[in-house]
CSV table of C-alpha atoms and ligand atoms in Angstrom, one decimal:
chain,number,residue,atom,x,y,z
A,9,MET,CA,-122.7,20.0,-123.4
A,10,ASN,CA,-122.2,21.0,-119.7
A,11,THR,CA,-124.8,23.6,-118.0
A,12,PRO,CA,-124.6,26.7,-119.4
A,13,TYR,CA,-122.8,29.3,-117.6
A,14,ILE,CA,-124.4,32.8,-117.9
A,15,LEU,CA,-123.5,35.7,-117.0
A,16,VAL,CA,-125.6,39.0,-117.2
A,17,VAL,CA,-125.1,42.6,-116.7
A,18,ASP,CA,-127.7,45.6,-116.9
A,19,ASP,CA,-128.0,48.9,-114.1
A,20,ASP,CA,-131.3,48.0,-114.5
A,21,PRO,CA,-132.9,46.6,-111.8
A,22,ALA,CA,-136.0,45.2,-113.2
A,23,LEU,CA,-133.7,42.7,-115.8
A,24,LEU,CA,-131.2,41.8,-113.9
A,25,GLN,CA,-134.4,39.8,-113.0
A,26,ALA,CA,-136.1,39.1,-115.3
A,27,LEU,CA,-133.3,38.2,-117.5
A,28,PRO,CA,-131.9,35.1,-115.7
A,29,ARG,CA,-135.9,34.0,-114.7
A,30,THR,CA,-136.4,34.0,-118.9
A,31,LEU,CA,-133.8,32.0,-119.3
A,32,ASP,CA,-133.9,29.5,-116.2
A,33,LEU,CA,-137.7,28.9,-117.1
A,34,ARG,CA,-137.0,28.7,-121.4
A,35,LEU,CA,-133.7,26.4,-121.0
A,36,ASN,CA,-133.4,24.1,-118.3
A,37,ASN,CA,-130.3,23.8,-116.9
A,38,ILE,CA,-128.7,26.8,-116.8
A,39,LYS,CA,-126.4,29.0,-114.4
A,40,VAL,CA,-126.8,32.7,-114.5
A,41,ASP,CA,-124.3,35.2,-112.4
A,42,THR,CA,-125.8,38.9,-112.4
A,43,CYS,CA,-124.0,42.3,-111.6
A,44,ASP,CA,-125.1,45.5,-112.7
A,45,ASN,CA,-122.2,47.4,-113.7
A,46,ALA,CA,-119.2,46.0,-115.9
A,47,GLN,CA,-116.6,46.7,-113.2
A,48,LYS,CA,-117.9,43.9,-111.4
A,49,ALA,CA,-118.2,41.8,-114.7
A,50,LEU,CA,-114.7,42.2,-115.3
A,51,GLU,CA,-113.9,40.9,-111.9
A,52,LEU,CA,-116.2,37.8,-113.2
A,53,VAL,CA,-114.5,37.3,-116.5
A,54,PRO,CA,-111.6,36.1,-115.6
A,55,GLU,CA,-112.5,33.9,-112.5
A,56,ASN,CA,-115.4,31.9,-114.6
A,57,ASP,CA,-115.5,30.7,-118.7
A,58,TYR,CA,-118.3,31.9,-119.4
A,59,ASP,CA,-120.6,30.5,-122.8
A,60,ALA,CA,-121.9,33.6,-123.2
A,61,ILE,CA,-122.4,36.9,-121.4
A,62,VAL,CA,-124.5,39.5,-122.0
A,63,SER,CA,-124.1,43.7,-121.2
A,64,ASP,CA,-126.2,46.5,-121.5
A,65,VAL,CA,-125.1,48.9,-123.9
A,66,LYS,CA,-126.1,52.2,-121.6
A,67,MET,CA,-124.6,51.7,-118.8
A,68,PRO,CA,-123.5,54.6,-115.7
A,69,GLY,CA,-119.3,54.4,-115.5
A,70,MET,CA,-118.7,52.2,-118.1
A,71,ASP,CA,-120.2,51.1,-120.9
A,72,GLY,CA,-121.3,48.3,-122.5
A,73,LEU,CA,-118.9,48.3,-125.3
A,74,GLU,CA,-115.9,49.1,-123.6
A,75,LEU,CA,-116.6,45.9,-121.1
A,76,LEU,CA,-116.5,43.7,-124.4
A,77,ALA,CA,-113.7,45.2,-125.5
A,78,ARG,CA,-112.5,44.8,-121.9
A,79,ILE,CA,-113.7,40.8,-122.3
A,80,GLN,CA,-112.4,40.7,-125.9
A,81,GLU,CA,-109.0,41.3,-125.0
A,82,LEU,CA,-109.5,38.5,-121.4
A,83,ARG,CA,-112.3,36.7,-123.0
A,84,PRO,CA,-112.2,36.7,-127.2
A,85,GLU,CA,-113.7,33.5,-127.2
A,86,THR,CA,-116.5,34.5,-125.6
A,87,PRO,CA,-118.8,34.7,-127.5
A,88,VAL,CA,-120.5,38.5,-125.8
A,89,ILE,CA,-124.3,39.8,-126.6
A,90,LEU,CA,-125.2,43.0,-126.5
A,91,ILE,CA,-128.3,44.9,-125.9
A,92,THR,CA,-128.6,47.9,-127.2
A,93,GLY,CA,-132.1,51.0,-127.0
A,94,HIS,CA,-135.2,50.9,-129.9
A,95,GLY,CA,-133.5,52.9,-132.6
A,96,GLU,CA,-129.6,52.7,-132.0
A,97,HIS,CA,-128.8,51.3,-134.8
A,98,ASN,CA,-125.4,53.5,-134.7
A,99,LEU,CA,-125.4,51.4,-131.0
A,100,ALA,CA,-125.3,48.0,-132.7
A,101,ILE,CA,-123.4,48.3,-136.0
A,102,GLN,CA,-120.5,49.5,-133.5
A,103,ALA,CA,-121.1,46.8,-130.6
A,104,LEU,CA,-121.0,44.0,-134.4
A,105,ARG,CA,-117.6,46.0,-135.7
A,106,GLY,CA,-116.3,45.5,-132.0
A,107,GLY,CA,-116.4,41.6,-132.0
A,108,ALA,CA,-119.9,41.7,-130.6
A,109,TYR,CA,-121.4,37.6,-131.1
A,110,ASP,CA,-125.1,40.1,-131.7
A,111,TYR,CA,-127.6,41.7,-130.3
A,112,ILE,CA,-130.4,42.3,-128.9
A,113,LEU,CA,-133.0,45.8,-129.2
A,114,LYS,CA,-134.9,47.2,-126.3
A,115,PRO,CA,-137.8,45.9,-125.7
A,116,ILE,CA,-136.9,42.2,-125.6
A,117,ASP,CA,-138.4,39.9,-126.7
A,118,ARG,CA,-137.8,37.0,-124.7
A,119,ASP,CA,-137.7,34.9,-128.0
A,120,VAL,CA,-135.4,36.8,-129.5
A,121,PHE,CA,-133.2,36.9,-126.8
A,122,VAL,CA,-133.3,32.7,-125.5
A,123,ALA,CA,-132.3,32.2,-128.8
A,124,ALA,CA,-129.5,34.4,-128.9
A,125,VAL,CA,-128.5,33.6,-126.3
A,126,GLN,CA,-128.8,29.7,-126.9
A,127,ARG,CA,-126.9,31.0,-130.0
A,128,ALA,CA,-124.4,32.1,-128.1
A,129,VAL,CA,-123.9,29.0,-126.3
A,130,GLN,CA,-123.4,26.6,-129.5
A,131,THR,CA,-120.8,28.2,-131.0
A,132,ARG,CA,-119.1,28.5,-127.4
A,133,HIS,CA,-119.2,24.7,-127.3
A,134,LEU,CA,-117.8,24.7,-131.1
A,135,ARG,CA,-115.7,27.2,-130.2
A,136,ARG,CA,-114.1,25.1,-127.8
A,137,GLN,CA,-114.2,22.0,-129.4
A,138,VAL,CA,-112.2,23.2,-132.0
A,139,GLU,CA,-110.1,24.4,-129.3
A,140,GLN,CA,-110.0,21.4,-128.2
A,141,GLN,CA,-109.1,19.2,-131.3
A,142,HIS,CA,-106.5,22.0,-132.5
A,143,LEU,CA,-104.7,21.2,-129.1
A,144,ALA,CA,-104.8,17.7,-130.1
A,145,LEU,CA,-103.7,18.1,-133.6
A,146,SER,CA,-100.3,20.5,-132.2
A,147,LEU,CA,-99.4,17.5,-129.7
A,148,HIS,CA,-99.8,15.2,-132.4
A,149,ALA,CA,-97.7,17.5,-135.0
A,150,LYS,CA,-95.3,17.0,-131.7
A,151,SER,CA,-94.8,13.5,-131.2
A,152,LEU,CA,-95.0,12.8,-135.4
A,153,GLU,CA,-91.8,15.8,-135.1
A,154,ARG,CA,-90.2,14.1,-132.4
A,155,LEU,CA,-90.9,10.0,-133.9
A,156,VAL,CA,-89.6,12.5,-137.5
A,157,GLN,CA,-85.8,13.5,-135.2
A,158,LYS,CA,-85.9,10.1,-133.3
A,159,ARG,CA,-85.8,8.4,-137.0
A,160,THR,CA,-83.3,11.1,-138.5
A,161,SER,CA,-81.1,10.5,-135.9
A,162,GLU,CA,-81.6,6.0,-136.0
A,163,LEU,CA,-81.4,6.4,-140.1
A,164,VAL,CA,-78.1,8.7,-139.4
A,165,GLU,CA,-76.8,6.0,-137.3
A,166,ALA,CA,-78.1,3.3,-139.2
A,167,ASN,CA,-75.6,4.8,-142.4
A,168,ALA,CA,-72.7,5.2,-139.5
A,169,THR,CA,-72.9,1.9,-138.9
A,170,LYS,CA,-72.7,0.7,-142.4
A,171,ASP,CA,-70.2,2.6,-144.0
A,172,LYS,CA,-67.9,0.9,-140.7
A,173,PHE,CA,-69.1,-1.7,-141.7
A,174,LEU,CA,-68.0,-1.8,-145.5
A,175,GLN,CA,-64.8,-0.4,-143.9
A,176,ILE,CA,-64.4,-3.5,-142.1
A,177,VAL,CA,-65.3,-6.1,-144.9
A,178,ALA,CA,-63.4,-4.3,-147.1
A,179,HIS,CA,-60.5,-4.1,-145.0
A,180,GLU,CA,-61.3,-8.3,-143.7
A,181,ILE,CA,-61.6,-9.4,-147.7
A,182,LYS,CA,-58.6,-7.7,-148.7
A,183,ALA,CA,-56.3,-10.1,-146.6
A,184,PRO,CA,-57.0,-13.3,-148.0
A,185,LEU,CA,-57.7,-11.8,-151.3
A,186,SER,CA,-53.8,-10.7,-151.5
A,187,ASN,CA,-53.2,-14.1,-149.9
A,188,LEU,CA,-54.3,-15.6,-152.6
A,189,ARG,CA,-52.8,-13.8,-155.4
A,190,GLY,CA,-49.3,-14.3,-153.4
A,191,MET,CA,-50.0,-17.9,-153.3
A,192,ALA,CA,-51.2,-17.7,-156.9
A,193,GLN,CA,-47.5,-16.4,-157.7
A,194,VAL,CA,-45.4,-18.4,-155.8
A,195,LEU,CA,-47.8,-21.5,-157.5
A,196,HIS,CA,-46.2,-20.0,-160.9
A,197,GLN,CA,-43.1,-19.8,-159.6
A,198,GLN,CA,-43.2,-23.1,-158.2
A,199,SER,CA,-45.1,-25.3,-161.0
A,200,GLU,CA,-42.5,-24.1,-163.2
A,201,GLN,CA,-39.7,-26.1,-160.9
A,202,PRO,CA,-39.5,-30.2,-161.3
A,203,ASP,CA,-40.3,-31.2,-157.2
A,204,ASN,CA,-42.4,-29.0,-156.7
A,205,HIS,CA,-44.7,-31.2,-155.0
A,206,LEU,CA,-45.2,-30.6,-151.8
A,207,LEU,CA,-44.6,-27.3,-152.1
A,208,VAL,CA,-47.0,-27.0,-155.0
A,209,GLN,CA,-49.2,-28.9,-152.0
A,210,GLN,CA,-49.2,-26.8,-149.4
A,211,GLY,CA,-49.5,-23.7,-151.1
A,212,LEU,CA,-53.1,-24.9,-152.2
A,213,VAL,CA,-54.2,-26.5,-149.0
A,214,ASP,CA,-53.6,-21.9,-148.2
A,215,MET,CA,-55.5,-21.1,-150.9
A,216,GLU,CA,-58.7,-23.3,-149.9
A,217,ARG,CA,-57.7,-21.9,-146.8
A,218,ALA,CA,-58.1,-18.5,-147.3
A,219,VAL,CA,-60.7,-19.4,-149.9
A,220,GLU,CA,-62.8,-21.0,-146.9
A,221,ARG,CA,-62.3,-17.5,-145.5
A,222,THR,CA,-63.4,-15.8,-148.0
A,223,GLU,CA,-66.7,-17.8,-148.1
A,224,VAL,CA,-67.3,-17.4,-144.1
A,225,LEU,CA,-66.5,-13.3,-144.3
A,226,VAL,CA,-69.3,-13.0,-147.4
A,227,GLN,CA,-71.4,-15.5,-145.2
A,228,ASP,CA,-71.5,-13.8,-142.2
A,229,LEU,CA,-71.9,-10.3,-144.3
A,230,LEU,CA,-75.3,-11.8,-146.0
A,231,ASP,CA,-75.8,-12.9,-142.6
A,232,THR,CA,-76.1,-9.4,-140.7
A,233,SER,CA,-78.2,-8.0,-144.4
A,234,LEU,CA,-81.6,-10.6,-144.4
A,235,MET,CA,-81.0,-9.5,-140.5
A,236,GLU,CA,-81.5,-6.2,-141.0
A,237,THR,CA,-83.7,-6.6,-143.2
A,238,ASN,CA,-85.8,-8.2,-141.5
A,239,MET,CA,-85.8,-11.3,-144.9
A,240,PHE,CA,-84.4,-14.2,-142.3
A,241,ILE,CA,-86.4,-16.6,-142.3
A,242,LEU,CA,-86.8,-19.5,-140.1
A,243,GLN,CA,-87.6,-23.0,-142.3
A,244,ARG,CA,-87.9,-25.0,-138.4
A,245,ARG,CA,-89.0,-28.5,-137.8
A,246,ARG,CA,-89.1,-30.6,-135.3
A,247,CYS,CA,-85.5,-32.4,-134.0
A,248,ASP,CA,-83.2,-34.3,-131.3
A,249,LEU,CA,-81.0,-31.1,-130.4
A,250,VAL,CA,-78.7,-34.0,-128.2
A,251,GLU,CA,-78.7,-35.8,-131.8
A,252,LEU,CA,-77.7,-32.3,-133.3
A,253,CYS,CA,-74.9,-31.5,-132.2
A,254,ARG,CA,-73.8,-35.3,-131.9
A,255,HIS,CA,-73.8,-35.5,-134.9
A,256,LEU,CA,-72.8,-31.3,-135.2
A,257,LEU,CA,-69.5,-32.5,-132.7
A,258,ASN,CA,-67.8,-35.9,-134.9
A,259,SER,CA,-67.6,-34.0,-137.9
A,260,TYR,CA,-66.1,-30.5,-136.2
A,261,THR,CA,-63.5,-33.5,-135.2
A,262,ALA,CA,-63.4,-35.7,-137.9
A,263,GLY,CA,-60.2,-34.8,-139.4
A,264,ALA,CA,-56.9,-33.0,-138.3
A,265,GLY,CA,-58.3,-30.3,-135.7
A,266,PRO,CA,-59.7,-30.1,-132.5
A,267,THR,CA,-60.2,-34.3,-131.2
A,268,LEU,CA,-63.3,-35.8,-129.0
A,269,THR,CA,-61.4,-36.5,-126.2
A,270,TYR,CA,-65.0,-37.2,-124.2
A,271,GLU,CA,-68.8,-38.0,-124.8
A,272,ILE,CA,-71.7,-39.6,-122.5
A,273,ILE,CA,-75.1,-39.2,-124.3
A,274,GLY,CA,-78.6,-39.4,-122.3
A,275,LYS,CA,-82.5,-38.6,-124.1
A,276,PRO,CA,-83.0,-37.0,-126.1
A,277,VAL,CA,-83.8,-33.6,-125.9
A,278,GLU,CA,-86.3,-31.9,-128.9
A,279,ALA,CA,-87.0,-28.8,-129.6
A,280,GLU,CA,-88.7,-27.2,-132.9
A,281,VAL,CA,-85.9,-25.3,-134.6
A,282,ASP,CA,-83.3,-24.5,-138.2
A,283,GLU,CA,-81.0,-27.5,-137.3
A,284,GLU,CA,-79.0,-25.6,-140.0
A,285,ARG,CA,-78.9,-21.9,-137.5
A,286,ILE,CA,-79.1,-23.9,-134.8
A,287,SER,CA,-75.6,-25.6,-136.2
A,288,GLN,CA,-74.0,-22.3,-137.3
A,289,VAL,CA,-74.9,-21.3,-133.8
A,290,LEU,CA,-73.1,-24.0,-132.6
A,291,ILE,CA,-70.0,-23.8,-134.6
A,292,ASN,CA,-70.2,-19.8,-134.7
A,293,LEU,CA,-69.8,-20.5,-130.3
A,294,LEU,CA,-66.7,-23.5,-130.9
A,295,SER,CA,-64.2,-21.2,-133.5
A,296,ASN,CA,-64.7,-18.3,-131.0
A,297,ALA,CA,-64.0,-21.2,-128.1
A,298,ARG,CA,-61.3,-22.1,-129.6
A,299,LYS,CA,-60.1,-18.5,-130.8
A,300,TYR,CA,-60.1,-17.3,-128.6
A,301,SER,CA,-58.4,-19.6,-125.6
A,302,PRO,CA,-54.6,-21.7,-126.5
A,303,LYS,CA,-53.9,-24.4,-128.3
A,304,GLY,CA,-54.2,-28.0,-126.2
A,305,SER,CA,-57.2,-26.3,-123.5
A,306,PRO,CA,-60.5,-28.4,-123.6
A,307,ILE,CA,-63.0,-26.8,-125.1
A,308,THR,CA,-66.6,-28.4,-123.6
A,309,VAL,CA,-69.6,-28.4,-124.1
A,310,THR,CA,-73.3,-28.9,-123.0
A,311,LEU,CA,-76.4,-30.1,-123.3
A,312,GLN,CA,-79.1,-29.7,-120.6
A,313,GLN,CA,-82.2,-29.5,-119.8
A,314,SER,CA,-84.4,-27.3,-117.5
A,315,GLY,CA,-88.5,-26.9,-117.3
A,316,TYR,CA,-88.8,-26.4,-120.7
A,317,GLU,CA,-86.7,-25.3,-122.1
A,318,VAL,CA,-82.6,-26.6,-122.9
A,319,ILE,CA,-79.1,-25.0,-122.7
A,320,ILE,CA,-76.6,-25.9,-124.9
A,321,SER,CA,-73.0,-23.6,-123.0
A,322,VAL,CA,-69.8,-23.8,-124.3
A,323,ARG,CA,-67.6,-23.5,-122.2
A,324,ASP,CA,-63.7,-22.1,-123.1
A,325,MET,CA,-60.6,-22.1,-120.2
A,326,GLY,CA,-59.1,-19.3,-123.1
A,327,VAL,CA,-58.5,-15.2,-122.2
A,328,GLY,CA,-62.0,-14.1,-120.6
A,329,ILE,CA,-63.6,-11.1,-121.5
A,330,PRO,CA,-62.8,-8.4,-119.7
A,331,PRO,CA,-66.1,-7.4,-117.9
A,332,GLU,CA,-66.5,-4.4,-118.8
A,333,ALA,CA,-66.9,-5.3,-122.0
A,334,ILE,CA,-69.3,-8.2,-121.7
A,335,ALA,CA,-73.0,-6.0,-122.2
A,336,HIS,CA,-71.7,-5.6,-125.6
A,337,ILE,CA,-70.1,-8.8,-126.5
A,338,PHE,CA,-73.8,-9.7,-128.2
A,339,GLU,CA,-73.8,-6.1,-130.6
A,340,GLN,CA,-73.1,-5.8,-133.6
A,341,PHE,CA,-69.2,-4.6,-135.0
A,342,TYR,CA,-67.8,-5.4,-131.6
A,343,ARG,CA,-64.7,-7.0,-130.5
A,344,ALA,CA,-63.5,-7.0,-127.2
A,345,PRO,CA,-60.9,-4.3,-127.0
A,346,GLY,CA,-58.0,-6.8,-124.9
A,347,VAL,CA,-58.9,-9.8,-126.3
A,348,GLU,CA,-56.6,-11.1,-128.7
A,349,VAL,CA,-56.3,-13.9,-130.5
A,350,GLN,CA,-55.0,-17.4,-128.9
A,351,SER,CA,-55.0,-19.4,-131.9
A,352,GLY,CA,-56.7,-20.6,-135.2
A,353,SER,CA,-57.4,-18.1,-138.0
A,354,ARG,CA,-57.9,-14.3,-137.1
A,355,PRO,CA,-60.5,-12.3,-135.9
A,356,GLY,CA,-63.3,-11.8,-137.4
A,357,LEU,CA,-66.3,-8.5,-138.3
A,358,GLY,CA,-67.4,-8.7,-134.5
A,359,VAL,CA,-70.8,-9.9,-136.4
A,360,GLY,CA,-70.3,-13.6,-135.1
A,361,LEU,CA,-72.5,-13.5,-131.7
A,362,PHE,CA,-74.6,-10.6,-133.3
A,363,ILE,CA,-75.7,-13.4,-135.9
A,364,THR,CA,-75.2,-16.4,-132.7
A,365,ARG,CA,-78.1,-13.3,-130.8
A,366,LYS,CA,-80.4,-13.4,-133.7
A,367,ILE,CA,-80.9,-16.6,-135.2
A,368,VAL,CA,-81.4,-18.0,-131.1
A,369,GLU,CA,-83.9,-15.4,-130.3
A,370,ARG,CA,-85.5,-16.0,-134.1
A,371,HIS,CA,-86.5,-19.6,-132.1
A,372,GLY,CA,-88.1,-17.9,-129.0
A,373,GLY,CA,-84.5,-18.3,-126.4
A,374,ARG,CA,-81.7,-16.2,-125.6
A,375,VAL,CA,-78.2,-16.1,-124.8
A,376,GLU,CA,-76.2,-15.3,-122.1
A,377,VAL,CA,-72.1,-15.2,-121.6
A,378,GLN,CA,-70.5,-15.8,-117.8
A,379,SER,CA,-66.4,-15.4,-117.5
A,380,LEU,CA,-63.9,-14.0,-116.0
A,381,PRO,CA,-60.5,-12.7,-117.6
A,382,GLY,CA,-57.7,-15.3,-117.6
A,383,GLN,CA,-60.3,-18.3,-116.7
A,384,GLY,CA,-62.5,-19.1,-119.6
A,385,SER,CA,-65.5,-18.1,-120.7
A,386,ILE,CA,-69.1,-19.7,-120.9
A,387,PHE,CA,-71.7,-18.8,-123.2
A,388,SER,CA,-74.7,-20.3,-123.5
A,389,MET,CA,-78.4,-20.1,-125.6
A,390,THR,CA,-81.7,-21.0,-124.1
A,391,LEU,CA,-84.5,-23.3,-126.4
A,392,PRO,CA,-88.3,-23.4,-125.0
A,393,LEU,CA,-88.1,-27.3,-125.4
A,394,PHE,CA,-91.1,-29.0,-128.1
A,395,ILE,CA,-94.9,-28.8,-126.7
A,396,ASP,CA,-96.7,-31.3,-127.9
A,397,PRO,CA,-100.1,-30.0,-129.3
A,398,SER,CA,-101.9,-33.1,-128.4
A,399,THR,CA,-101.2,-33.8,-125.2
A,400,ASN,CA,-100.3,-29.8,-124.8
A,401,LYS,CA,-97.2,-31.4,-122.2
A,402,GLY,CA,-93.5,-31.5,-123.0
A,403,GLU,CA,-90.1,-33.6,-121.5
A,404,ALA,CA,-90.6,-31.5,-118.4
A,405,THR,CA,-87.6,-31.9,-115.7
A,406,LEU,CA,-88.2,-28.3,-113.2
A,407,GLU,CA,-84.9,-29.4,-112.0
A,408,PRO,CA,-81.9,-29.0,-114.0
A,409,HIS,CA,-80.4,-32.0,-115.5
A,410,THR,CA,-78.0,-32.5,-117.4
A,411,GLN,CA,-78.6,-34.3,-121.0
A,412,ALA,CA,-75.7,-34.2,-122.8
A,413,VAL,CA,-71.8,-33.4,-122.5
A,414,TRP,CA,-68.5,-32.7,-124.9
A,415,THR,CA,-65.4,-31.9,-124.5
A,416,ILE,CA,-62.9,-31.3,-127.0
A,417,VAL,CA,-59.2,-30.9,-127.2
A,418,HIS,CA,-58.3,-27.7,-130.3
B,14,LIG,P1,-64.7,-12.0,-133.9
B,14,LIG,O1,-65.5,-12.3,-135.9
B,14,LIG,O2,-64.6,-10.9,-133.7
B,14,LIG,O3,-64.4,-13.1,-133.2
B,14,LIG,P2,-67.5,-12.5,-132.1
B,14,LIG,O4,-69.0,-11.5,-133.2
B,14,LIG,O5,-68.0,-13.8,-132.5
B,14,LIG,O6,-66.4,-11.8,-133.2
B,14,LIG,O7,-67.1,-12.3,-131.1
B,14,LIG,C1,-67.4,-10.7,-130.6
B,14,LIG,C2,-66.0,-10.6,-130.2
B,14,LIG,O8,-66.4,-11.1,-128.7
B,14,LIG,C3,-64.8,-11.1,-130.0
B,14,LIG,O9,-64.3,-10.2,-130.8
B,14,LIG,C4,-63.4,-11.0,-128.5
B,14,LIG,O10,-63.6,-10.2,-128.7
B,14,LIG,C5,-65.4,-11.1,-128.1
B,14,LIG,N1,-65.2,-13.3,-127.4
B,14,LIG,C6,-65.8,-14.4,-128.8
B,14,LIG,N2,-65.9,-15.9,-127.7
B,14,LIG,C7,-65.3,-15.1,-127.3
B,14,LIG,C8,-64.3,-16.7,-126.4
B,14,LIG,N3,-65.2,-16.9,-126.2
B,14,LIG,N4,-64.0,-15.3,-124.9
B,14,LIG,C9,-63.9,-14.2,-125.9
B,14,LIG,N5,-63.9,-13.6,-126.3
B,14,LIG,C10,-64.5,-14.0,-126.9
């Protein structure tokens, strides 16, 4: 507890000397101010946060009871002890009714006086603690209130996002489904005609495409919901990323469609990744590169090692992205305005790059994009290399070093 600070008010000079001395002798470490009239006391009270005020009741000019009333207004938390003459019980009762903390009868018994002051100081100390706790509680309540407001607006926003999502999904799924229905009707009619083998076959191919497209949409849907609910789990294992890209690009270019025109393979680059998810990221970047660049243009995939990181980038020579769209490109449901699909399928849900970013970030990596309208885009993912815990060393090359390059033409 801090040094107790007391004010003694009495018009009797003898008491005004004796009372502080008593307190000084009995209580170590105490500070006492004195004044001989209530008016002066009222000047001191606003300036000093006394722990207790002791005042005579009977004083010329303003008396102790009035002083008490004024102190109650100025500092309601400061305990006031009033000194009344022997037998002046009425005054004592008035004092207590007026809010005095205690009263002491004259002639003053020193033990009683000191004990009363000690109790008053203790009370003031407790009141201060209560004040502080009250303040802390109200601050806490305010911060909780702010938190609730923030969470509420987040929930409202999330709800609006969900609604928008549902709208887009319904719209996107409708198209392939109505394709399927149309094709099924055509096939039905054609199957009754002889020699329509080729038409039926083409119809089946189209139907397969529509089904594939619906499957991709549904998969994107599942992935976003897994990410949102934090139920997205990676199955990581150590693997060579050069081999993973090589394998993926070979099967990506195996059938009709894009062809592999150039391939250089360097040393293995090991990382601990979920192969399926990293392949999904690459396919996503490749299919965007195809969607947003003219048919026949090249797409280059590069794998570079830089320090303890590996950078896999996909570059296209397509329409590029407007500068103002770059900052939003990895956001959920974002589609850059004015960017039209150039070849292949229709635009998707605007979640592909969002899923891409989430997958890469969950691997401890990051995604980046560089793009100039009309000149094409480079999307890259940076992943941490595998560090062998037994040697605590990875295969770090501090200078960026290209380990593999592939070019495909679509
Ligand atoms: P979507 O399914 O609509 O393609 P994505 O999340 O994959 O969704 O991409 C979001 C948006 O980013 C696209 O709608 C398109 O506007 C832009 N975008 C993505 N990749 C490219 C690219 N290689 N070139 C130009 N724009 C791109």
